[in-house]
Coordinates of C-alpha atoms in Angstrom, one line a residue:
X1 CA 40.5 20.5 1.3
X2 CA 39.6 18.2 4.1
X3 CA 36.4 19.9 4.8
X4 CA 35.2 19.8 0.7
X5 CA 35.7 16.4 1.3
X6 CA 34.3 15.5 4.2
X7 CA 31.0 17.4 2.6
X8 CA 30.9 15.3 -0.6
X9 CA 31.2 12.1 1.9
X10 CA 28.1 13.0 3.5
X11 CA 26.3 14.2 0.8
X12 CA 27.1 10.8 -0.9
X13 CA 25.8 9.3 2.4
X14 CA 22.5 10.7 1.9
X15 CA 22.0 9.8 -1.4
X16 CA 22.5 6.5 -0.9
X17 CA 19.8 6.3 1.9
X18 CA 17.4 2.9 1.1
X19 CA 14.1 3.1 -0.6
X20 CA 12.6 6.0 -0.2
X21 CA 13.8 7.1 3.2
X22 CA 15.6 10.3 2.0
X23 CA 13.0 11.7 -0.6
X24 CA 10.7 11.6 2.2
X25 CA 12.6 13.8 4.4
X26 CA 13.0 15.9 1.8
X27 CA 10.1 16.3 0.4
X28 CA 8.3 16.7 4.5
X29 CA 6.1 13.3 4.2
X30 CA 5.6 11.7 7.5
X31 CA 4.8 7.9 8.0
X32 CA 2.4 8.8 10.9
X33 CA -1.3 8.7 10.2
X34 CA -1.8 11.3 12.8
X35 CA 0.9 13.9 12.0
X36 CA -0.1 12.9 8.1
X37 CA -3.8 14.5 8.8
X38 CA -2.2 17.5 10.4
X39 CA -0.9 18.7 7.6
X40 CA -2.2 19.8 4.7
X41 CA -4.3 17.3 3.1
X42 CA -4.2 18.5 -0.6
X43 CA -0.4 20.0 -0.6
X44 CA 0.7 16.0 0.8
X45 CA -1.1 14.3 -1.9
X46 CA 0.0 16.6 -4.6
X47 CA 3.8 16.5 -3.4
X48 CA 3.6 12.4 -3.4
X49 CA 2.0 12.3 -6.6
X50 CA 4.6 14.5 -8.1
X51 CA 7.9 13.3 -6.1
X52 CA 7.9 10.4 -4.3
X53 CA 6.2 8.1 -6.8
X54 CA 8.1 8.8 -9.7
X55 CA 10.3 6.0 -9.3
X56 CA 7.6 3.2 -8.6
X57 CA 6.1 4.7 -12.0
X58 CA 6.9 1.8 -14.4
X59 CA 5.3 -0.5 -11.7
X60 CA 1.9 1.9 -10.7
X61 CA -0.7 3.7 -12.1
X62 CA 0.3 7.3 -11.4
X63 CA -2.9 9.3 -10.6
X64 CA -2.5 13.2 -10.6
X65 CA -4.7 15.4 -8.9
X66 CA -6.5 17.0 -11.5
X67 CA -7.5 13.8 -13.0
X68 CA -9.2 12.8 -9.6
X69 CA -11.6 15.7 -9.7
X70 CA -13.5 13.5 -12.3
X71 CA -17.7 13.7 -11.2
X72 CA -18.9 11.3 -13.5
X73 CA -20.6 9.1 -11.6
X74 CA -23.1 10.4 -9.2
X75 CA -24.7 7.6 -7.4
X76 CA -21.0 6.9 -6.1
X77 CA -18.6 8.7 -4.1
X78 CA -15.5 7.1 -5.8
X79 CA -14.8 5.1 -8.9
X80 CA -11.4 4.2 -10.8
X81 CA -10.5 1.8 -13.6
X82 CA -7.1 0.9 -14.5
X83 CA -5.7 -1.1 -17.1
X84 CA -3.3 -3.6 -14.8
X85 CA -1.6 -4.9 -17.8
X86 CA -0.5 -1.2 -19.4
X87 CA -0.6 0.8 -15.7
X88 CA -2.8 3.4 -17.8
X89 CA -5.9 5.0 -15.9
X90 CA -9.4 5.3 -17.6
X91 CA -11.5 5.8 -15.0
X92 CA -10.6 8.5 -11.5
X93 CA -13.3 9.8 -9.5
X94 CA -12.1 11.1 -6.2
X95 CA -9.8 8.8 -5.9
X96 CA -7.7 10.1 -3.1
X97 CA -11.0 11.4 -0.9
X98 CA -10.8 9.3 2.4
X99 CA -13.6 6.8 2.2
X100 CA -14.7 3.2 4.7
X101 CA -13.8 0.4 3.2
X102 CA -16.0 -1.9 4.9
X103 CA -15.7 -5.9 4.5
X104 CA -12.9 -5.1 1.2
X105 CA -10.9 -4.4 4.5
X106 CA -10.3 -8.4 3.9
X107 CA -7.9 -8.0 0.6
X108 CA -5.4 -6.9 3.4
X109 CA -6.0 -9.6 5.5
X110 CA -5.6 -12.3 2.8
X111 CA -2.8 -10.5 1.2
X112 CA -1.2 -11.2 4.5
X113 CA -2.8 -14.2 4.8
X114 CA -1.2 -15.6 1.5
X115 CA 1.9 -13.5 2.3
X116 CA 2.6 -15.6 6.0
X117 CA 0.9 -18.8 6.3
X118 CA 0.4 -22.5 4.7
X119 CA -2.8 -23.2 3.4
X120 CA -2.8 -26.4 4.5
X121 CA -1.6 -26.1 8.5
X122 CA -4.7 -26.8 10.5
X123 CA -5.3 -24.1 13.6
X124 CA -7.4 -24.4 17.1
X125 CA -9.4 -21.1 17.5
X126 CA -8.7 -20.0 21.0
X127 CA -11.9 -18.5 22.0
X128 CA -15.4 -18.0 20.6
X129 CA -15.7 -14.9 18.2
X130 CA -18.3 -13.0 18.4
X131 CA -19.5 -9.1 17.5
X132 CA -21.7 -6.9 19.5
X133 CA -23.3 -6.2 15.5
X134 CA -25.7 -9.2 15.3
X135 CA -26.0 -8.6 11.5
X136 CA -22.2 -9.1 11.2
X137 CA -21.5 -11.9 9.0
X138 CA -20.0 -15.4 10.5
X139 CA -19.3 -19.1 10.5
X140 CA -19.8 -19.2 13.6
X141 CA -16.0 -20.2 15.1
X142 CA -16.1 -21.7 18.3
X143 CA -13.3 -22.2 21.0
X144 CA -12.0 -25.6 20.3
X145 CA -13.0 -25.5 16.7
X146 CA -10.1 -27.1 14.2
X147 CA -10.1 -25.8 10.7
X148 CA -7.7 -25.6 7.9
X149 CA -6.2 -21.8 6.8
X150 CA -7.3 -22.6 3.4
X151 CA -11.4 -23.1 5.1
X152 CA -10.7 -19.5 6.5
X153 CA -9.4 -18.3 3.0
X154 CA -13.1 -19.8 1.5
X155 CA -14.7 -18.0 4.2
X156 CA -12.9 -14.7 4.2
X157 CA -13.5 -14.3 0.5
X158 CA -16.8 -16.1 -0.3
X159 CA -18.5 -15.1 2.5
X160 CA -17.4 -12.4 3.8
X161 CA -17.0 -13.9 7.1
X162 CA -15.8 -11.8 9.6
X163 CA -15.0 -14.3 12.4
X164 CA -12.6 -15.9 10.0
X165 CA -10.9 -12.7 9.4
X166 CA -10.2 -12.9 12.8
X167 CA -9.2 -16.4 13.3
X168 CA -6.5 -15.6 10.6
X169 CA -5.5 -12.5 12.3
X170 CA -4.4 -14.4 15.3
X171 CA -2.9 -17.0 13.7
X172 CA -0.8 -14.6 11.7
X173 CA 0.4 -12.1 14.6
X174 CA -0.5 -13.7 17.7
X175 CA -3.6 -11.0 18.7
X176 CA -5.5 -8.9 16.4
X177 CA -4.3 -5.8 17.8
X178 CA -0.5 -6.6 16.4
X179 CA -2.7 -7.7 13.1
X180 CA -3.8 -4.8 12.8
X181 CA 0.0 -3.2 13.1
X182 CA 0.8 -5.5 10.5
X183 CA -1.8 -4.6 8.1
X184 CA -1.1 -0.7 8.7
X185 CA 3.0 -1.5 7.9
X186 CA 1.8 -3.2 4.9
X187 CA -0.2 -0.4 3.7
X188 CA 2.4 1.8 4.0
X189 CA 5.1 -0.3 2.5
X190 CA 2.7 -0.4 -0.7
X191 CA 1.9 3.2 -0.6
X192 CA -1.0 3.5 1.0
X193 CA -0.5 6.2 3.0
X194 CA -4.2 7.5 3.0
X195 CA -5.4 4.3 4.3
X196 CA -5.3 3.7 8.6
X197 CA -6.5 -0.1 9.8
X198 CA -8.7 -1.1 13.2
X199 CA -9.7 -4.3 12.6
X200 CA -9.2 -7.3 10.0
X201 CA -13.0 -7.6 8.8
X202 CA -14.0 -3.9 8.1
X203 CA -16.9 -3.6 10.5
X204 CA -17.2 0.2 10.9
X205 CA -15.0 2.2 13.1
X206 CA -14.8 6.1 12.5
X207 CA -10.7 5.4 12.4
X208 CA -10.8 2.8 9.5
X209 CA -10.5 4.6 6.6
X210 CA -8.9 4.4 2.9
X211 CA -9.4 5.6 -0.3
X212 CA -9.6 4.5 -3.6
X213 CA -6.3 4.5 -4.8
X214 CA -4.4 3.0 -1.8
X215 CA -7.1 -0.1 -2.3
X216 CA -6.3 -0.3 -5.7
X217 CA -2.2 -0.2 -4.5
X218 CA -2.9 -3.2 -2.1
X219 CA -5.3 -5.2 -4.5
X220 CA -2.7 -4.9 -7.5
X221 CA -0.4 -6.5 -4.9
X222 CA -2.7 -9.1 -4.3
X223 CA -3.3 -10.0 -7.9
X224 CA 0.5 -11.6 -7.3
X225 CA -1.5 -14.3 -5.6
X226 CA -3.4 -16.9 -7.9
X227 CA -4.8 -18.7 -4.6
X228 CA -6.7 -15.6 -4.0
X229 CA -8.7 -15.7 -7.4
X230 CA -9.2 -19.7 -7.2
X231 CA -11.5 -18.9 -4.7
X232 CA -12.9 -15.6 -5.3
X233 CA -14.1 -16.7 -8.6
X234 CA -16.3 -19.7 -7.0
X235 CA -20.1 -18.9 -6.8
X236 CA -20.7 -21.2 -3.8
X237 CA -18.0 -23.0 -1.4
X238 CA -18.2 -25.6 1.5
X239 CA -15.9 -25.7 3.7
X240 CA -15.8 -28.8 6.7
X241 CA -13.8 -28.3 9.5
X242 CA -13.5 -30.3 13.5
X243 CA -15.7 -29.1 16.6
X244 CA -14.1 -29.4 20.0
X245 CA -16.1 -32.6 20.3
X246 CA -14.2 -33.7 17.6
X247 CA -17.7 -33.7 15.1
X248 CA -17.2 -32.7 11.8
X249 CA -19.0 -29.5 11.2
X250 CA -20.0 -28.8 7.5
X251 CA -20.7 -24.4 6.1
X252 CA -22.3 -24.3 2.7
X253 CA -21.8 -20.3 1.2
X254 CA -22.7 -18.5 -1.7
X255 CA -20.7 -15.0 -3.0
X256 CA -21.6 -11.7 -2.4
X257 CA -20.1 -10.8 -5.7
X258 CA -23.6 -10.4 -7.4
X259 CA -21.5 -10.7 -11.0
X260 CA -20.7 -14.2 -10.0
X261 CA -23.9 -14.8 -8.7
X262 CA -25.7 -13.8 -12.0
X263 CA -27.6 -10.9 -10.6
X264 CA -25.9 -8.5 -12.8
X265 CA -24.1 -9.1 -16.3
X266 CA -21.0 -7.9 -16.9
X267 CA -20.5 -6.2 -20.1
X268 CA -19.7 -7.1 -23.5
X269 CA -16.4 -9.2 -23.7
X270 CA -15.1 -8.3 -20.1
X271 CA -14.8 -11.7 -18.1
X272 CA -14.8 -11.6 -14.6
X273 CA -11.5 -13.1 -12.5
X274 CA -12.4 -12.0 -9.2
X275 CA -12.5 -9.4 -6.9
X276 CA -14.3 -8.4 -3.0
X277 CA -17.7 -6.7 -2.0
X278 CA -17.9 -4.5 1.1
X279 CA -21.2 -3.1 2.5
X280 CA -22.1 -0.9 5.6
X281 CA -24.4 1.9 6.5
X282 CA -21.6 4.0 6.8
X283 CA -19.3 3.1 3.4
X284 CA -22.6 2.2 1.8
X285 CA -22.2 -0.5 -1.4
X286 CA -18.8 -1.2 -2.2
X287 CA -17.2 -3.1 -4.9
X288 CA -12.9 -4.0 -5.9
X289 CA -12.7 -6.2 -9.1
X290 CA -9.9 -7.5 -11.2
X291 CA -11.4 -8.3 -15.1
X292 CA -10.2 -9.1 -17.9
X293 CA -11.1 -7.8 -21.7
X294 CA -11.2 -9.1 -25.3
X295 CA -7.4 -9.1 -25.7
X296 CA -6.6 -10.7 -22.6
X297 CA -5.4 -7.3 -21.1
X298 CA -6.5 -7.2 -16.7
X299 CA -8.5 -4.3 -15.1
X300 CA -8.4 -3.0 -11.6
X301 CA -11.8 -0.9 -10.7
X302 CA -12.6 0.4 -7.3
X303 CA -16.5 1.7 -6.5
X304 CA -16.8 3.1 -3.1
X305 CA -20.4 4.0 -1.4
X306 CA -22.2 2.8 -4.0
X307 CA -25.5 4.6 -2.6
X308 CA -27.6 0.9 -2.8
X309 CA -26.7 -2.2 -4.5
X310 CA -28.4 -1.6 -7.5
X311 CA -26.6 1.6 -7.8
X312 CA -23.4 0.3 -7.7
X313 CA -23.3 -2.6 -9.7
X314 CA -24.6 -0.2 -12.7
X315 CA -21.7 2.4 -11.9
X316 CA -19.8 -0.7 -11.9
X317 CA -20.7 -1.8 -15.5
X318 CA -20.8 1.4 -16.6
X319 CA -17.2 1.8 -15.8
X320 CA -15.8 -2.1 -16.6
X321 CA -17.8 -1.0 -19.8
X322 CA -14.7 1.3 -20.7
X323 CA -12.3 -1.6 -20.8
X324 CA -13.0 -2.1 -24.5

């Protein structure tokens, strides 16, 4: 008798594990990227799909893997559209295929960004930042230089400004390598589990790499964040902030969200809120938007290596098309 007890004891124990701790071990996940890769790719995503997120499915879209095998769109490698307001999925084209993110990287970093800091505090920047890519996009911060969070925000969105990714980094966790950490714990704490972090700004490393889905799984947890929108919205921003001289420096930028520029028109009766652009060699044109249609109902869609600019804003509107 003692032993039957002692066994329903620890059985209950089990059960009661937090979050998702014991479906995971039962189900053979592993929260390491490394170990994840080791294993088999397709038999991993098919067991999460079907297990572990059927609890979080009143509060996600829940993509299977037959409806990512979707080839619709060929001048993309991955596109998805789904309605935010219903959780239902329109649009899934190799969602789960491991992509690079580029500069969309910075939905993370403001999500953390918004997540940890005041918009208002004012920070020093502790040392010039500079890349060894001279095309990479920046203020330019300078040690010495004073300049709100909510200036960084402007730049990190607007701009695209990779410097100011990270300034906020640094502010956040002290060094961008424990950033980075931080950004990687998010992810997995949102269920990206397909998506590994080396830097705050998305300037291409061969180890920086998501996919579809897992952006679309941190961006829906941006969308919390009104801030974020207020300014991804703008067309143009300036921004003022204090040199170590103490002269007051003065950044006039436009969007790289060619929407919001008036390059491209979005379709009929689909109204643009906001959303991030990304573009490198290696992850091509890339594009993360939240819309909104006729009947007020919000859309997440995700285009990844769009293969030019052209070719992704018409994928683009060829899929926000869909939302009516």
């Amino acid at each position: 008798m003692k032993k039957k007890i002692i066994c329903l004891m620890m059985v209950c124990m089990l059960i009661c594990l937090p979050g998702c701790q014991f479906m995971d071990q039962a189900l053979g996940l592993s929260t390491s990227y490394d170990s994840h890769y080791k294993k088999n790719e397709e038999q991993i995503k098919e067991v999460a799909i079907s297990g572990r997120w059927q609890s979080k499915g009143s509060d996600v879209a829940i993509i299977s893997k037959e409806q990512a095998k979707s080839s619709d769109y060929k001048d993309v490698k991955e596109a998805l559209l789904v309605n935010n307001t219903t959780n239902e999925v329109i649009v899934s084209q190799k969602v789960f295929d491991r992509a690079y993110p580029a500069s969309i990287t910075k939905i993370m970093t403001a999500l953390l960004t918004l997540e940890h800091c005041d918009l208002q505090k004012t920070v020093t920047i502790k040392h010039d930042i500079t890349f060894d890519d001279a095309a990479a996009i920046a203020i330019p911060l300078k040690k010495g230089d004073k300049i709100t969070i909510e200036a960084l925000l402007n730049a990190l969105i607007v701009m695209s400004a990779n410097d100011a990714a990270v300034a906020l980094g640094e502010e956040i966790a002290g060094s961008e390598k424990a950033f980075v950490k931080m950004m990687n714990e998010r992810a997995k704490q949102l269920g990206a589990t397909n998506t590994h972090f080396e830097n705050p700004n998305g300037l291409h490393l061969g180890s920086h790499y998501t996919t579809a889905y897992d952006l679309y799984l941190i961006f829906k947890e941006l969308t919390k964040h009104n801030e974020f929108f207020d300014i991804a919205g703008k067309s143009s921003s300036t921004i003022e902030y204090t040199g170590s001289k103490g002269e007051v420096k003065r950044y006039d930028m436009s969007t790289t969200n060619q929407y919001i520029a008036g390059e491209y028109n979005l379709p009929h009766q689909v109204y643009m809120i906001g959303g991030k652009t990304g573009t490198t060699t290696q992850a091509g044109s890339c594009l993360i938007l939240l819309t909104k249609n006729e009947n007020g109902e919000e859309f997440i869609s995700v285009v990844l290596k769009g293969e030019n600019k052209p070719a992704l804003y018409q994928t683009m509107t060829d899929v926000l098309s869909k939302e009516n």
